[in-house]
Amino acid sequence: MRKAKLAVFASGTGSNYDAIIEAINKGTLDAEVTLLVCDRPKARVVEKAKRNGTPSFVFDPKQYAKKEMFESKIVEILKEAEIDLVILAGYMRLIGKTLLQPFEGKIINIHPSLLPSFPGLDAIGQAFNAGVKVSGVTVHYVDAGMDTGKIIAQDIVNITDEMTREELQNEIQKVEHKLYPETIQKLISRGESS
Ligand code: GAR
């Protein structure tokens, strides 16, 4: 059977991109990453994709007059590449309707908090500063809102009194790197990527 084709969207380091590639290489995720989309030409994830031979579409949003314009281009590329699932992995940009409509139900995101708590930027800092004793990670479908789509999976991280913000970030990332590939595999097994 044809493997599910994933497009990973990222803006930064790409540790979740790495975790997905690693799960594929280990055989725990039955898919292929056939595209990286990145909105920051200098992001580390761009280098990583180059090294792995993942084709990429890297763009600078400032070069486009409107979001619709770069999103139309992305839709064209996703269709051309026959992408089954769009995986947002630290893509720090709201998805507009140009991209959302043709891929409704096929775009998922990972967020470093237990949504609906702490949506938006710096969710880890928000949770840390709020003094909550439990935070975690959420994988959810993407809708037009900011981190508001239907929740698919969550996992928790306990925050101890001694923990620094950096330690919390490390714990959250460990959970992300396990939860995201596992959740993608579940969606693929359920046939939600076709
Ligand atoms: C991840 O922690 C992800 O959950 C977060 O950005 C980080 C990207 O790290 N995403 C959001 O905050 C989205 N609202 P990475 O580039 O190392 O994968």
PDB file of N, CA, C and O in Angstrom, residues 62 64 67 71 103 107 116 147 150 152 161 192 194:
ATOM      1  N   LYS A  62       7.356  38.279   3.743  1.00  0.00           N
ATOM      2  CA  LYS A  62       7.450  39.709   3.375  1.00  0.00           C
ATOM      3  C   LYS A  62       7.507  39.912   1.858  1.00  0.00           C
ATOM      4  O   LYS A  62       7.260  41.002   1.363  1.00  0.00           O
ATOM      5  N   TYR A  64       5.508  38.637  -0.156  1.00  0.00           N
ATOM      6  CA  TYR A  64       4.158  38.511  -0.705  1.00  0.00           C
ATOM      7  C   TYR A  64       3.293  39.626  -0.132  1.00  0.00           C
ATOM      8  O   TYR A  64       3.380  39.933   1.065  1.00  0.00           O
ATOM      9  N   LYS A  67      -1.318  37.265   2.679  1.00  0.00           N
ATOM     10  CA  LYS A  67      -1.235  35.871   3.112  1.00  0.00           C
ATOM     11  C   LYS A  67      -1.839  34.917   2.066  1.00  0.00           C
ATOM     12  O   LYS A  67      -1.313  33.833   1.812  1.00  0.00           O
ATOM     13  N   GLU A  71      -0.241  31.427   0.608  1.00  0.00           N
ATOM     14  CA  GLU A  71      -1.013  30.213   0.903  1.00  0.00           C
ATOM     15  C   GLU A  71      -1.498  29.537  -0.384  1.00  0.00           C
ATOM     16  O   GLU A  71      -1.541  28.306  -0.450  1.00  0.00           O
ATOM     17  N   PHE A 103      -7.855  21.775   2.799  1.00  0.00           N
ATOM     18  CA  PHE A 103      -7.228  20.720   3.625  1.00  0.00           C
ATOM     19  C   PHE A 103      -7.914  20.565   4.986  1.00  0.00           C
ATOM     20  O   PHE A 103      -7.318  20.033   5.918  1.00  0.00           O
ATOM     21  N   ILE A 107      -5.133  18.954   8.613  1.00  0.00           N
ATOM     22  CA  ILE A 107      -4.030  19.754   9.171  1.00  0.00           C
ATOM     23  C   ILE A 107      -4.052  19.584  10.681  1.00  0.00           C
ATOM     24  O   ILE A 107      -5.081  19.824  11.330  1.00  0.00           O
ATOM     25  N   PRO A 116      -7.461  23.705  26.591  1.00  0.00           N
ATOM     26  CA  PRO A 116      -7.472  25.106  26.181  1.00  0.00           C
ATOM     27  C   PRO A 116      -6.661  26.056  27.066  1.00  0.00           C
ATOM     28  O   PRO A 116      -6.733  27.268  26.875  1.00  0.00           O
ATOM     29  N   ASP A 147      -4.979  27.891  18.138  1.00  0.00           N
ATOM     30  CA  ASP A 147      -4.897  26.724  19.016  1.00  0.00           C
ATOM     31  C   ASP A 147      -6.260  26.296  19.566  1.00  0.00           C
ATOM     32  O   ASP A 147      -6.390  25.925  20.731  1.00  0.00           O
ATOM     33  N   LYS A 150     -10.287  20.885  17.384  1.00  0.00           N
ATOM     34  CA  LYS A 150     -10.637  19.682  18.156  1.00  0.00           C
ATOM     35  C   LYS A 150      -9.371  18.935  18.625  1.00  0.00           C
ATOM     36  O   LYS A 150      -8.454  18.681  17.832  1.00  0.00           O
ATOM     37  N   ILE A 152      -6.979  15.989  19.663  1.00  0.00           N
ATOM     38  CA  ILE A 152      -6.803  14.585  19.258  1.00  0.00           C
ATOM     39  C   ILE A 152      -6.119  13.790  20.373  1.00  0.00           C
ATOM     40  O   ILE A 152      -6.497  12.674  20.675  1.00  0.00           O
ATOM     41  N   ASP A 161       8.348  21.949  42.273  1.00  0.00           N
ATOM     42  CA  ASP A 161       8.725  23.279  42.798  1.00  0.00           C
ATOM     43  C   ASP A 161      10.151  23.658  42.416  1.00  0.00           C
ATOM     44  O   ASP A 161      10.470  24.823  42.252  1.00  0.00           O
ATOM     45  N   GLU A 192      -7.291   8.185   8.516  1.00  0.00           N
ATOM     46  CA  GLU A 192      -7.650   9.606   8.449  1.00  0.00           C
ATOM     47  C   GLU A 192      -6.694  10.409   7.579  1.00  0.00           C
ATOM     48  O   GLU A 192      -6.813  11.616   7.466  1.00  0.00           O
ATOM     49  N   SER A 194      -6.197   9.512   4.399  1.00  0.00           N
ATOM     50  CA  SER A 194      -6.451   9.254   2.981  1.00  0.00           C
ATOM     51  C   SER A 194      -7.702   9.964   2.499  1.00  0.00           C
ATOM     52  O   SER A 194      -8.398  10.570   3.263  1.00  0.00           O
TER      53      SER A 194
END
